[in-house]
Coordinates of C-alpha atoms in Angstrom, one line a residue:
Chain V
M794 CA 11.3 25.4 -52.3
R795 CA 13.2 23.8 -49.5
S796 CA 16.0 22.6 -51.7
V797 CA 16.4 26.1 -53.1
K798 CA 16.8 27.4 -49.6
R799 CA 19.3 24.7 -48.7
S800 CA 21.4 25.4 -51.8
I801 CA 21.5 29.1 -51.0
T802 CA 22.7 28.6 -47.4
G803 CA 25.1 26.0 -48.8
K804 CA 26.5 28.5 -51.2
G805 CA 26.6 31.0 -48.3
I806 CA 28.7 28.7 -46.2
V807 CA 31.1 28.0 -49.1
L808 CA 31.4 31.7 -49.7
F809 CA 32.0 32.3 -46.0
L810 CA 34.7 29.6 -45.8
Q811 CA 36.4 31.1 -48.9
G812 CA 36.4 34.5 -47.2
V813 CA 37.9 32.9 -44.1
R814 CA 40.6 31.2 -46.1
K815 CA 41.4 34.4 -48.0
D816 CA 41.5 36.4 -44.8
F817 CA 43.8 33.9 -43.1
K818 CA 46.1 33.9 -46.1
M819 CA 46.2 37.7 -46.3
N820 CA 46.6 38.4 -42.6
R821 CA 48.7 35.3 -41.7
T822 CA 51.5 37.5 -40.1
L823 CA 48.9 39.4 -38.1
Y824 CA 47.4 36.2 -36.7
L825 CA 50.8 34.9 -35.9
M826 CA 51.6 38.2 -34.1
I827 CA 48.5 38.0 -31.9
L828 CA 48.8 34.3 -31.2
P829 CA 50.7 34.8 -27.9
V830 CA 48.1 37.3 -26.8
I831 CA 45.3 34.9 -27.6
L832 CA 47.1 32.1 -25.9
Y833 CA 47.5 34.3 -22.8
F834 CA 43.8 35.0 -22.7
I835 CA 42.9 31.4 -23.2
L836 CA 45.3 30.1 -20.6
F837 CA 44.8 32.7 -17.8
K838 CA 41.3 34.1 -18.4
Y839 CA 39.2 31.5 -20.2
M840 CA 40.7 28.4 -18.6
P841 CA 39.9 29.7 -15.1
M842 CA 36.4 30.3 -16.4
Y843 CA 36.2 26.7 -17.4
G844 CA 37.9 25.8 -14.1
A845 CA 35.1 27.7 -12.3
S846 CA 33.0 24.6 -13.1
I847 CA 34.4 23.0 -9.9
A848 CA 31.9 25.2 -8.1
F849 CA 29.4 22.5 -9.2
K850 CA 31.7 19.6 -8.4
N851 CA 33.5 18.1 -5.5
Y852 CA 36.9 19.0 -6.6
V853 CA 39.6 16.5 -5.7
P854 CA 43.1 17.7 -6.8
V855 CA 44.3 14.3 -7.9
K856 CA 41.2 13.7 -10.1
G857 CA 41.5 17.1 -11.7
I858 CA 38.7 19.4 -12.9
S859 CA 37.1 17.0 -15.4
G860 CA 37.5 13.9 -13.2
S861 CA 35.8 15.2 -10.1
A862 CA 32.2 14.3 -9.5
W863 CA 29.3 16.7 -10.1
T864 CA 27.3 17.9 -7.1
G865 CA 25.0 20.5 -8.6
F866 CA 24.2 23.5 -6.5
T867 CA 25.1 22.0 -3.1
H868 CA 28.0 24.4 -2.5
F869 CA 25.8 27.4 -3.4
T870 CA 23.0 26.3 -1.1
R871 CA 25.5 25.6 1.7
F872 CA 26.8 29.1 1.4
F873 CA 23.4 30.7 1.2
N874 CA 22.4 28.8 4.3
S875 CA 25.6 29.5 6.3
V876 CA 25.7 32.1 9.0
Y877 CA 28.4 33.9 6.9
F878 CA 26.2 34.7 4.0
I879 CA 24.2 37.6 5.5
R880 CA 27.3 38.9 7.3
L881 CA 29.5 38.9 4.2
F882 CA 26.9 40.3 1.9
K883 CA 26.1 43.1 4.4
N884 CA 29.7 44.0 5.0
T885 CA 30.6 44.0 1.3
L886 CA 27.6 46.3 0.5
I887 CA 28.2 48.6 3.5
I888 CA 31.9 49.0 2.9
S889 CA 31.4 49.4 -0.8
L890 CA 28.6 51.9 -0.5
Q891 CA 30.4 53.9 2.1
T892 CA 33.5 54.0 -0.1
I893 CA 31.3 55.2 -3.1
L894 CA 29.4 57.7 -0.9
W895 CA 32.6 59.4 0.4
G896 CA 35.1 58.4 -2.2
F897 CA 33.1 59.1 -5.4
P898 CA 32.1 62.8 -5.0
A899 CA 35.4 63.7 -3.2
P900 CA 37.6 63.9 -6.4
I901 CA 34.8 65.8 -8.2
I902 CA 34.6 68.4 -5.6
F903 CA 38.4 68.5 -5.3
A904 CA 38.6 69.0 -9.1
L905 CA 36.0 71.8 -9.1
L906 CA 37.9 73.6 -6.3
L907 CA 41.2 73.1 -8.0
N908 CA 39.8 74.3 -11.3
E909 CA 39.1 77.7 -9.7
I910 CA 42.8 78.2 -8.9
R911 CA 44.4 80.5 -11.4
T912 CA 47.9 80.5 -10.0
K913 CA 49.7 77.9 -12.1
W914 CA 52.5 76.9 -9.7
F915 CA 50.1 76.6 -6.8
K916 CA 47.8 74.4 -8.8
S917 CA 50.5 72.1 -10.1
S918 CA 52.2 71.7 -6.7
I919 CA 48.9 70.8 -5.1
Q920 CA 48.4 68.2 -7.9
L921 CA 52.0 66.9 -7.4
M922 CA 51.4 66.3 -3.7
T923 CA 47.9 64.9 -3.9
Y924 CA 48.8 62.3 -6.6
L925 CA 51.6 60.9 -4.5
P926 CA 49.7 58.5 -2.2
H927 CA 48.4 56.7 -5.3
F928 CA 51.9 55.4 -5.9
L929 CA 52.6 54.1 -2.4
S930 CA 52.1 50.4 -2.2
M931 CA 49.3 48.8 -0.3
V932 CA 51.6 47.2 2.1
V933 CA 53.3 50.6 2.9
I934 CA 49.9 52.3 3.2
V935 CA 48.6 49.7 5.6
G936 CA 51.9 49.7 7.5
M937 CA 51.5 53.4 8.0
I938 CA 47.8 53.0 9.0
K939 CA 48.9 50.4 11.6
E940 CA 51.6 52.7 13.0
F941 CA 49.3 55.8 13.1
T942 CA 46.4 53.9 14.7
S943 CA 48.4 52.0 17.3
T944 CA 47.9 52.9 21.0
N945 CA 50.8 55.3 21.0
G946 CA 50.3 56.4 17.4
L947 CA 49.6 59.8 16.1
I948 CA 45.8 59.5 15.8
N949 CA 45.5 58.3 19.4
D950 CA 47.7 61.2 20.5
I951 CA 45.2 63.6 18.9
I952 CA 42.3 61.7 20.5
V953 CA 43.9 61.9 23.9
F954 CA 44.7 65.6 23.3
F955 CA 40.9 66.2 22.9
G956 CA 40.2 64.3 26.1
G957 CA 39.5 60.9 24.6
E958 CA 41.0 57.5 25.4
A959 CA 43.8 55.8 23.6
N960 CA 42.8 52.5 21.9
A961 CA 44.4 50.0 19.5
L962 CA 42.0 51.3 16.8
L963 CA 42.5 48.5 14.3
Q964 CA 41.3 46.0 17.0
K965 CA 38.0 47.9 17.4
P966 CA 35.2 46.7 15.1
D967 CA 33.2 50.0 15.3
V968 CA 36.0 52.1 13.7
F969 CA 37.3 49.6 11.2
R970 CA 35.2 50.8 8.4
T971 CA 35.9 54.5 9.2
I972 CA 39.6 53.8 9.0
Y973 CA 39.2 51.8 5.8
V974 CA 37.0 54.4 4.0
S975 CA 38.9 57.5 5.1
S976 CA 42.3 56.0 4.1
E977 CA 40.8 55.1 0.8
V978 CA 39.6 58.7 0.2
W979 CA 43.0 59.9 1.3
Q980 CA 44.8 57.7 -1.2
T981 CA 42.6 58.2 -4.2
I982 CA 41.2 61.8 -4.1
G983 CA 44.1 63.4 -6.0
W984 CA 44.6 60.7 -8.6
N985 CA 40.9 60.2 -9.3
S986 CA 40.5 64.0 -9.9
I987 CA 42.8 63.9 -13.0
I988 CA 40.0 62.7 -15.3
Y989 CA 37.6 65.4 -14.0
L990 CA 40.2 68.1 -14.4
A991 CA 40.7 66.9 -18.0
A992 CA 37.0 67.1 -18.6
L993 CA 36.9 70.6 -17.0
S994 CA 39.6 71.9 -19.1
G995 CA 37.7 70.9 -22.2
I996 CA 34.7 73.1 -21.5
D997 CA 34.2 75.9 -24.0
E998 CA 35.1 79.2 -22.5
Q999 CA 32.4 80.9 -24.6
L1000 CA 29.7 79.2 -22.6
Y1001 CA 30.9 80.9 -19.4
E1002 CA 31.1 84.2 -21.2
A1003 CA 27.5 83.9 -22.4
A1004 CA 26.4 83.0 -18.9
R1005 CA 28.2 86.0 -17.5
I1006 CA 26.4 88.3 -20.0
D1007 CA 23.1 86.8 -18.8
G1008 CA 24.1 87.8 -15.3
A1009 CA 25.1 84.3 -13.9
N1010 CA 27.5 84.5 -10.9
R1011 CA 30.2 81.9 -10.4
W1012 CA 27.9 79.6 -8.4
K1013 CA 25.3 79.7 -11.1
Q1014 CA 27.9 79.1 -13.7
T1015 CA 29.0 76.0 -11.8
I1016 CA 25.5 74.6 -11.6
H1017 CA 24.4 75.4 -15.1
I1018 CA 27.6 75.0 -17.1
T1019 CA 30.4 73.2 -15.3
L1020 CA 28.4 70.3 -13.8
P1021 CA 26.4 69.5 -16.9
S1022 CA 29.6 69.6 -19.0
I1023 CA 31.3 66.9 -17.0
R1024 CA 28.1 64.9 -16.4
S1025 CA 28.9 62.2 -18.9
T1026 CA 32.3 61.6 -17.4
I1027 CA 30.8 61.3 -14.0
I1028 CA 28.2 58.9 -15.2
I1029 CA 30.6 56.6 -17.0
L1030 CA 32.9 56.5 -13.9
L1031 CA 29.9 55.8 -11.7
I1032 CA 28.8 52.9 -13.9
L1033 CA 32.3 51.4 -13.9
R1034 CA 32.4 51.8 -10.1
M1035 CA 29.0 50.2 -9.6
G1036 CA 30.2 47.2 -11.6
R1037 CA 32.8 46.6 -9.0
I1038 CA 30.5 47.1 -6.1
L1039 CA 31.1 43.6 -4.8
T1040 CA 34.9 43.5 -5.5
I1041 CA 36.1 46.1 -3.0
G1042 CA 39.8 46.4 -2.2
F1043 CA 40.3 43.0 -0.7
E1044 CA 44.1 43.3 -0.7
K1045 CA 43.8 46.2 1.7
I1046 CA 41.3 44.4 3.9
I1047 CA 43.4 41.3 4.0
L1048 CA 46.3 43.4 5.3
M1049 CA 44.2 45.4 7.7
Y1050 CA 41.8 43.0 9.3
N1051 CA 42.2 40.5 12.1
P1052 CA 40.0 38.0 13.9
A1053 CA 38.8 40.8 16.2
T1054 CA 37.4 42.8 13.3
Y1055 CA 36.2 40.0 11.0
R1056 CA 32.6 40.7 12.1
V1057 CA 32.6 44.1 10.3
A1058 CA 35.6 43.7 7.9
D1059 CA 35.2 40.4 6.3
V1060 CA 33.8 40.7 2.8
I1061 CA 32.9 38.2 0.2
S1062 CA 36.3 38.3 -1.6
T1063 CA 38.3 38.0 1.7
Y1064 CA 36.2 35.1 2.7
V1065 CA 36.8 33.5 -0.7
Y1066 CA 40.5 34.0 -0.1
R1067 CA 40.5 32.5 3.4
T1068 CA 38.3 29.5 2.6
G1069 CA 39.8 28.9 -0.8
L1070 CA 43.5 29.5 -0.6
L1071 CA 44.2 29.2 3.2
E1072 CA 41.7 26.4 4.1
M1073 CA 41.8 24.8 0.6
N1074 CA 38.0 24.4 0.3
F1075 CA 38.5 24.8 -3.4
S1076 CA 35.0 24.0 -4.7
Y1077 CA 33.1 25.8 -1.9
S1078 CA 35.2 28.9 -2.3
T1079 CA 34.9 28.8 -6.1
A1080 CA 31.1 28.7 -5.8
I1081 CA 31.1 31.8 -3.6
G1082 CA 33.5 33.6 -6.0
L1083 CA 31.3 32.6 -9.0
F1084 CA 28.2 33.9 -7.2
N1085 CA 30.1 37.2 -6.6
A1086 CA 31.2 37.4 -10.2
V1087 CA 27.7 36.8 -11.6
I1088 CA 26.2 39.5 -9.3
N1089 CA 28.9 41.9 -10.3
F1090 CA 28.3 41.3 -13.9
S1091 CA 24.6 41.8 -13.6
F1092 CA 25.2 45.0 -11.7
I1093 CA 27.2 46.4 -14.5
L1094 CA 24.6 45.3 -17.1
V1095 CA 21.9 47.0 -15.1
A1096 CA 23.9 50.2 -14.4
N1097 CA 24.8 50.4 -18.1
R1098 CA 21.2 50.0 -19.2
L1099 CA 19.9 52.5 -16.7
S1100 CA 22.4 55.1 -17.8
R1101 CA 21.7 54.5 -21.4
R1102 CA 18.0 55.1 -20.8
Y1103 CA 18.3 58.2 -18.6
S1104 CA 21.4 59.9 -19.8
E1105 CA 22.2 58.6 -23.2
T1106 CA 25.7 57.8 -22.0
S1107 CA 26.8 54.2 -21.7
L1108 CA 29.8 51.9 -21.9
W1109 CA 28.4 50.0 -24.9
Chain L
M336 CA 28.3 98.0 -11.9
E337 CA 27.7 97.7 -8.2
N338 CA 26.4 94.2 -8.7
N339 CA 29.5 93.3 -10.6
M340 CA 31.8 94.6 -7.8
K341 CA 29.8 92.6 -5.3
I342 CA 30.3 89.4 -7.2
S343 CA 34.0 89.9 -7.7
K344 CA 34.4 90.7 -4.0
S345 CA 32.6 87.6 -2.8
Y346 CA 34.5 85.6 -5.5
R347 CA 37.7 86.9 -4.1
L348 CA 36.7 85.8 -0.7
F349 CA 35.9 82.4 -2.1
Q350 CA 39.3 82.3 -3.7
V351 CA 41.0 82.9 -0.4
F352 CA 38.9 80.2 1.3
N353 CA 39.4 77.8 -1.6
G354 CA 43.2 78.3 -1.4
M355 CA 43.1 77.5 2.3
I356 CA 40.9 74.4 1.9
L357 CA 43.2 73.1 -0.7
M358 CA 46.3 73.8 1.3
A359 CA 44.7 72.0 4.3
L360 CA 44.0 69.0 2.0
C361 CA 47.6 69.0 0.8
F362 CA 48.8 69.0 4.4
V363 CA 46.6 66.1 5.2
T364 CA 47.8 64.2 2.2
I365 CA 51.5 64.8 2.6
Y366 CA 51.8 65.0 6.3
P367 CA 51.8 61.2 7.0
I368 CA 54.8 60.9 4.7
I369 CA 56.6 63.7 6.5
Y370 CA 55.9 62.0 9.8
V371 CA 57.3 58.7 8.5
I372 CA 60.5 60.3 7.3
A373 CA 61.0 62.3 10.5
A374 CA 60.3 59.2 12.6
S375 CA 62.8 57.1 10.6
F376 CA 65.7 59.4 11.6
S377 CA 64.5 59.7 15.2
D378 CA 66.1 58.3 18.3
G379 CA 64.1 55.1 19.2
A380 CA 63.5 55.9 22.9
A381 CA 62.6 59.5 22.2
L382 CA 60.1 58.4 19.5
V383 CA 58.4 55.9 21.8
S384 CA 57.7 58.5 24.4
H385 CA 56.9 61.3 21.9
T386 CA 53.3 62.3 21.5
G387 CA 51.6 64.4 18.8
F388 CA 52.9 65.8 15.6
L389 CA 56.4 65.3 14.3
F390 CA 58.1 67.6 11.8
K391 CA 61.7 66.8 12.4
P392 CA 63.4 63.8 14.1
V393 CA 63.0 63.6 17.9
G394 CA 66.0 62.9 20.1
K395 CA 69.3 62.6 18.5
A396 CA 68.9 62.3 14.8
N397 CA 70.6 59.1 13.6
V398 CA 70.6 56.5 10.9
D399 CA 70.8 53.4 13.1
A400 CA 67.4 52.2 11.9
F401 CA 68.6 52.5 8.3
K402 CA 71.7 50.6 9.0
A403 CA 69.6 47.8 10.5
V404 CA 67.3 47.8 7.5
L405 CA 70.0 47.8 4.9
N406 CA 71.9 45.1 6.7
N407 CA 68.9 42.9 6.6
P408 CA 69.5 40.2 4.0
N409 CA 65.8 39.9 3.4
I410 CA 65.5 43.4 2.2
F411 CA 68.4 42.8 -0.2
I412 CA 66.8 39.7 -1.5
G413 CA 63.4 41.4 -1.9
Y414 CA 65.0 44.3 -3.8
R415 CA 66.9 42.0 -6.0
N416 CA 63.8 39.9 -6.9
T417 CA 61.6 42.9 -7.4
L418 CA 64.1 44.6 -9.7
M419 CA 64.5 41.4 -11.7
V420 CA 60.8 40.9 -12.2
L421 CA 60.4 44.6 -12.8
T422 CA 62.8 44.9 -15.7
L423 CA 62.1 41.6 -17.4
G424 CA 58.4 41.5 -16.6
T425 CA 57.7 45.0 -17.7
T426 CA 59.5 44.6 -21.0
F427 CA 57.7 41.3 -21.7
M428 CA 54.3 42.8 -20.8
V429 CA 54.7 45.9 -22.9
M430 CA 55.9 43.7 -25.8
M431 CA 52.9 41.4 -25.5
T432 CA 50.5 44.3 -25.2
S433 CA 52.0 46.0 -28.3
L434 CA 51.6 42.9 -30.4
G435 CA 47.9 42.6 -29.4
A436 CA 47.3 46.3 -29.8
Y437 CA 49.0 46.4 -33.2
V438 CA 46.9 43.6 -34.7
L439 CA 43.7 44.8 -33.2
S440 CA 44.3 48.3 -34.6
R441 CA 44.6 47.0 -38.2
R442 CA 41.8 47.2 -40.7
N443 CA 40.5 44.3 -42.7
V444 CA 41.2 41.6 -40.2
K445 CA 38.1 39.4 -40.2
W446 CA 38.3 38.1 -36.6
K447 CA 39.4 41.4 -35.1
N448 CA 36.1 42.3 -33.5
I449 CA 35.4 38.9 -32.1
I450 CA 38.9 38.7 -30.6
M451 CA 38.3 42.2 -29.2
M452 CA 34.9 41.2 -27.7
L453 CA 36.4 38.1 -26.0
I454 CA 39.2 40.3 -24.5
V455 CA 36.8 43.0 -23.3
F456 CA 34.5 40.3 -21.7
T457 CA 37.4 39.3 -19.4
M458 CA 37.3 42.8 -18.0
F459 CA 33.8 42.2 -16.6
F460 CA 33.7 38.5 -15.8
E461 CA 36.3 36.2 -14.4
G462 CA 36.7 32.6 -13.2
G463 CA 37.7 33.6 -9.8
L464 CA 40.6 33.3 -7.3
V465 CA 40.8 29.6 -6.9
P466 CA 40.4 28.5 -10.5
F467 CA 43.1 31.1 -11.5
F468 CA 45.4 29.7 -8.8
L469 CA 44.8 26.2 -9.9
Q470 CA 45.5 27.1 -13.5
V471 CA 48.8 28.7 -12.6
Q472 CA 49.6 25.7 -10.5
A473 CA 48.7 23.3 -13.3
L474 CA 51.2 25.2 -15.6
H475 CA 53.9 24.6 -12.9
L476 CA 54.5 28.3 -12.5
T477 CA 54.2 28.3 -8.7
D478 CA 57.4 28.9 -6.8
T479 CA 59.0 30.5 -9.8
L480 CA 59.3 34.2 -10.5
F481 CA 57.5 33.5 -13.8
S482 CA 54.3 33.3 -11.7
L483 CA 54.6 37.1 -11.2
V484 CA 54.8 37.8 -14.9
L485 CA 53.2 35.3 -17.2
P486 CA 49.7 35.2 -15.6
F487 CA 49.6 39.0 -15.9
S488 CA 51.2 39.4 -19.4
V489 CA 48.4 41.5 -20.9
N490 CA 46.1 43.8 -19.1
A491 CA 42.9 44.2 -21.2
Y492 CA 42.5 47.8 -20.1
N493 CA 46.1 48.7 -21.1
L494 CA 45.6 46.8 -24.4
I495 CA 42.6 49.1 -25.2
I496 CA 44.6 52.2 -24.4
M497 CA 47.5 51.1 -26.6
R498 CA 45.2 50.1 -29.5
T499 CA 43.5 53.5 -29.4
S500 CA 46.8 55.2 -29.6
F501 CA 48.1 53.0 -32.5
A502 CA 44.9 53.5 -34.4
A503 CA 45.4 57.3 -34.3
I504 CA 48.6 57.0 -36.3
P505 CA 48.0 58.2 -39.9
Y506 CA 47.5 55.3 -42.2
S507 CA 49.4 57.0 -45.0
L508 CA 52.6 56.5 -43.1
E509 CA 52.2 52.7 -43.2
E510 CA 51.0 52.8 -46.7
S511 CA 54.2 54.4 -48.0
A512 CA 56.2 51.9 -46.0
K513 CA 54.2 49.1 -47.5
V514 CA 55.0 50.5 -51.0
D515 CA 58.7 50.3 -50.0
G516 CA 58.1 46.6 -49.2
A517 CA 57.8 46.7 -45.4
R518 CA 55.9 43.9 -43.7
H519 CA 54.0 44.0 -40.5
W520 CA 57.0 43.3 -38.2
T521 CA 58.9 46.2 -39.8
I522 CA 55.9 48.5 -39.6
L523 CA 55.4 47.7 -35.9
F524 CA 59.0 48.1 -34.9
K525 CA 60.2 50.8 -37.3
I526 CA 57.1 53.0 -37.6
I527 CA 54.4 52.4 -35.0
L528 CA 56.5 51.8 -31.9
P529 CA 58.9 54.7 -32.4
L530 CA 55.9 57.0 -32.9
S531 CA 54.3 55.8 -29.8
K532 CA 56.8 56.7 -27.1
P533 CA 54.3 58.5 -24.9
V534 CA 51.9 55.6 -24.7
I535 CA 54.8 53.2 -24.2
A536 CA 56.0 55.3 -21.3
V537 CA 52.5 55.1 -19.9
M538 CA 52.5 51.3 -20.3
V539 CA 55.9 50.9 -18.7
L540 CA 54.6 53.1 -15.8
Y541 CA 51.4 51.1 -15.3
Y542 CA 52.9 47.7 -15.6
G543 CA 56.0 48.8 -13.6
V544 CA 54.0 50.3 -10.7
A545 CA 51.8 47.2 -10.6
I546 CA 54.9 44.9 -10.4
W547 CA 56.6 47.1 -7.9
N548 CA 53.6 47.3 -5.6
G549 CA 52.4 43.7 -6.0
W550 CA 52.4 41.4 -3.0
F551 CA 49.2 39.4 -3.1
W552 CA 49.9 36.9 -5.9
A553 CA 53.5 36.6 -4.7
S554 CA 52.1 35.6 -1.3
V555 CA 49.9 33.0 -2.9
F556 CA 52.3 31.6 -5.5
L557 CA 55.6 31.7 -3.7
T558 CA 56.7 29.6 -0.7
D559 CA 60.5 29.9 -1.3
R560 CA 61.7 32.8 0.7
N561 CA 64.6 33.4 -1.7
L562 CA 62.0 34.4 -4.3
Y563 CA 60.1 36.9 -2.1
P564 CA 59.7 40.3 -3.8
L565 CA 60.2 43.4 -1.7
Q566 CA 56.6 44.0 -0.8
L567 CA 56.3 40.5 0.8
V568 CA 59.4 41.2 2.9
L569 CA 57.8 44.5 3.9
R570 CA 54.6 42.8 4.8
E571 CA 56.4 40.7 7.4
I572 CA 58.1 43.7 8.9
L573 CA 55.2 46.2 8.8
I574 CA 52.1 44.1 9.0
A575 CA 53.2 40.9 10.8
N576 CA 55.3 43.1 13.0
D577 CA 58.4 40.8 12.7
T578 CA 61.5 42.9 13.1
S579 CA 63.4 40.1 14.8
S580 CA 65.7 39.6 11.8
M581 CA 67.0 43.1 12.2
T582 CA 67.2 43.4 16.0
A583 CA 68.9 40.0 16.7
N584 CA 72.0 41.5 18.4
Q585 CA 70.3 44.2 20.5
D586 CA 69.3 43.8 24.1
V587 CA 65.7 43.8 25.1
I588 CA 65.0 47.5 25.7
D589 CA 67.0 48.6 22.7
T590 CA 65.1 46.1 20.7
V591 CA 61.7 47.6 21.6
N592 CA 62.9 51.1 20.9
I593 CA 64.7 50.5 17.7
A594 CA 61.9 48.2 16.4
E595 CA 59.7 51.3 16.2
T596 CA 62.1 53.3 14.1
I597 CA 63.0 50.3 12.0
K598 CA 59.5 50.1 10.7
Y599 CA 59.5 53.7 9.6
A600 CA 63.0 53.3 8.1
T601 CA 61.7 50.3 6.2
I602 CA 58.9 52.3 4.7
V603 CA 61.4 55.0 3.6
V604 CA 63.8 52.5 2.1
S605 CA 61.1 50.8 0.1
T606 CA 59.5 54.0 -1.0
V607 CA 62.6 56.1 -1.9
P608 CA 62.8 54.8 -5.5
I609 CA 59.2 55.9 -6.1
L610 CA 59.8 59.2 -4.5
L611 CA 62.9 59.7 -6.6
V612 CA 61.4 59.0 -10.0
Y613 CA 58.0 60.5 -9.1
P614 CA 58.5 64.1 -10.2
F615 CA 60.0 62.9 -13.5
L616 CA 57.1 60.6 -14.1
Q617 CA 54.3 63.0 -13.2
R618 CA 53.6 64.1 -16.7
Y619 CA 53.1 60.6 -17.8
F620 CA 50.6 59.8 -15.1
V621 CA 48.3 62.5 -16.3
K622 CA 48.9 61.5 -19.9
G623 CA 48.1 57.9 -19.0
V624 CA 44.8 58.7 -17.4
M625 CA 43.9 60.9 -20.3
I626 CA 44.6 58.3 -22.9
G627 CA 42.9 55.8 -20.8
A628 CA 39.8 58.0 -20.7
V629 CA 39.3 57.7 -24.4
K630 CA 36.6 55.2 -24.9
G631 CA 37.9 51.9 -26.4

C-alpha cells in the first residue's frame, strides 16, 4: 500500500518536473524578459525583508547582516518599555484617524456636489483647479505652509483681524495637527474625488427615472440610489486607507515638525527615520519599523476580512 | 403638479448654493497659489509690512527676486540633476514596468501567478527604512544619481495598471503576428506598446511626477551637493530658511526684505514647469486614476 502511494507521488513529481522543463523551454524568452523585474524585486524588496532580521540582532556594519550576533527580542522590549512608545503610538493613531475622519469623506461629498453641476465648463474648471495641489511637491507645499503660518503670514493676519494674537503657528503643539490635517484635505480633496466621480458617472440613469416616478426627491435619490451605487468603491478605498493607518505621510511631518512640536507631531515612521538614519541606531530602528509593518499588515488583513463578511467587497 | 414645482424650486435653490459652495472651495484651493505668485513679484519691504490678502504684487512690481533665484548656482544644479534623472529615470522605469507587465499579461506561463503574488505582497509588507537604506548602500549606489532610479525601477501598483491594460488588447492581433513569425520582443515593441499609448502616458506621468517631486531618498542617499535634485535645494531655501546663497551681496535690511520675496520666487520658479504642462496633462490624470481603479 505504502509503496504504491510513493510510486504515485514519485510519478507526480516526475510529471511536474517535466511540465516545468517544458514550460521553461516554451516560455524562455518571457522568463528572460521578466528577469530584470524579478531581479529588482529581489534586490530592493525581498533583500530588505531579509535585512529586517537585524531587528533581532546587534547589527554592526563591518560584520554585516549575517555576521552580527543575535539578541532576540531585546530591541522590541526596549521600545515597548521606552517613554516614546505610548507617545508615538498615540500620535500616529490620532493624526491618522483625524486625517481619515476629515480627509476620507471630504472627496466623497465634493464628488456628490460636483456631480449635481450640469454646466460643463463650470464643472471642468472646478476640477482643473482642485486637482492642481496634488501636483505641487511636498517641499513646496510645506514651504507655503511655513510662509502662511509665520508670525506675519496670511493666516496670522486673518487671526489678528478677528481680534486674535499672532503666533508662530508651526511652533505651537496644540495647532500642529490641525495644520497638518487641514493642509492634507486641501491638497487631496480634488484628486481623490476623481475615482468617485467615475463611479458616479457609471450609475444607470434609469434607476433615477424609476425613483422619480415613485416620487423620490433629489435627496431621497441620493440616499437610496447614488450612495448605494458607489458603496463598493468607498469600501475598497477605506480598506486600502485602513491598511496604511500607521504609515501616515511622514515626509510631510519631517518637513513640518521641529523639537517644539515633537510631543504631538512625532509618529512611528518619523521616529524610525530619526533613530535609524540620523542617529544610526540601525537595529533598534529596524525593530520599530518591523513592528509598524506587522501591525499595518494585520490591519489590512482584518479590514479586508471584515469588509468581505459585511459587504461582499474585498481586495482579495 | 404642485408637488413637482416645489421640488424643482427647492432643487434650484440647492443648485445656487451648491455652485457657491464649490466656488468657495475653488477659491480656497487656488488662492494660496495666487498669493505666492503675487508675493514673488512684490517689493520686499512692502511685502514685509503688508497684511491680509494679496491679489496683485504690493509695492513696485519687480523681478529682483527672480533674478536672485535664477542667478543662484544651486538652483541651476538642482534643475540639471532633476531633469537628468527625470528623462533617463522615467524612460528606464517605464521600460522595466512594460517588460514585467507584458510577461505577466501572457497566458500559459506557469510561474506567472506566483510571480504576481510575490510582487503584490511587496505592496503590503516591506523590510523598512533602514534595511532598504543598507541594501542600497551595499550595492554602492549611494552618492550616485542611480540611487534615485534603480531602487525605484518598478512600482508594483503601476505594474498592475499596465498589466491590466496589456491584457485588454485582443489576443487575435498577436496571434496573426505570431503566424507571420513574430516573437515576443517584436510583439511587445511593434504591437503592444504602440497600442498602449494612453497607459504609457499615464506611466510617464506617474513616474515623472514622483521623480520631479522626490526629495526624501535624495536627502538620505546623497551627500555630494553637486548631485542634489531641485527639491533638495528647495528644502534648504524654503524649509531650512537658508537664502544666504542668494543674498550674499545685499546689505542687511535689503537682505531681510528680499529674503521674503526670494522664497516666493523660488516656489514659482520650481513650480512653473508643472503649471505649464498641467493643462495638457489633465486628461491623462483622470485616465490614470480610472485605469488604476480597475482591480488587478
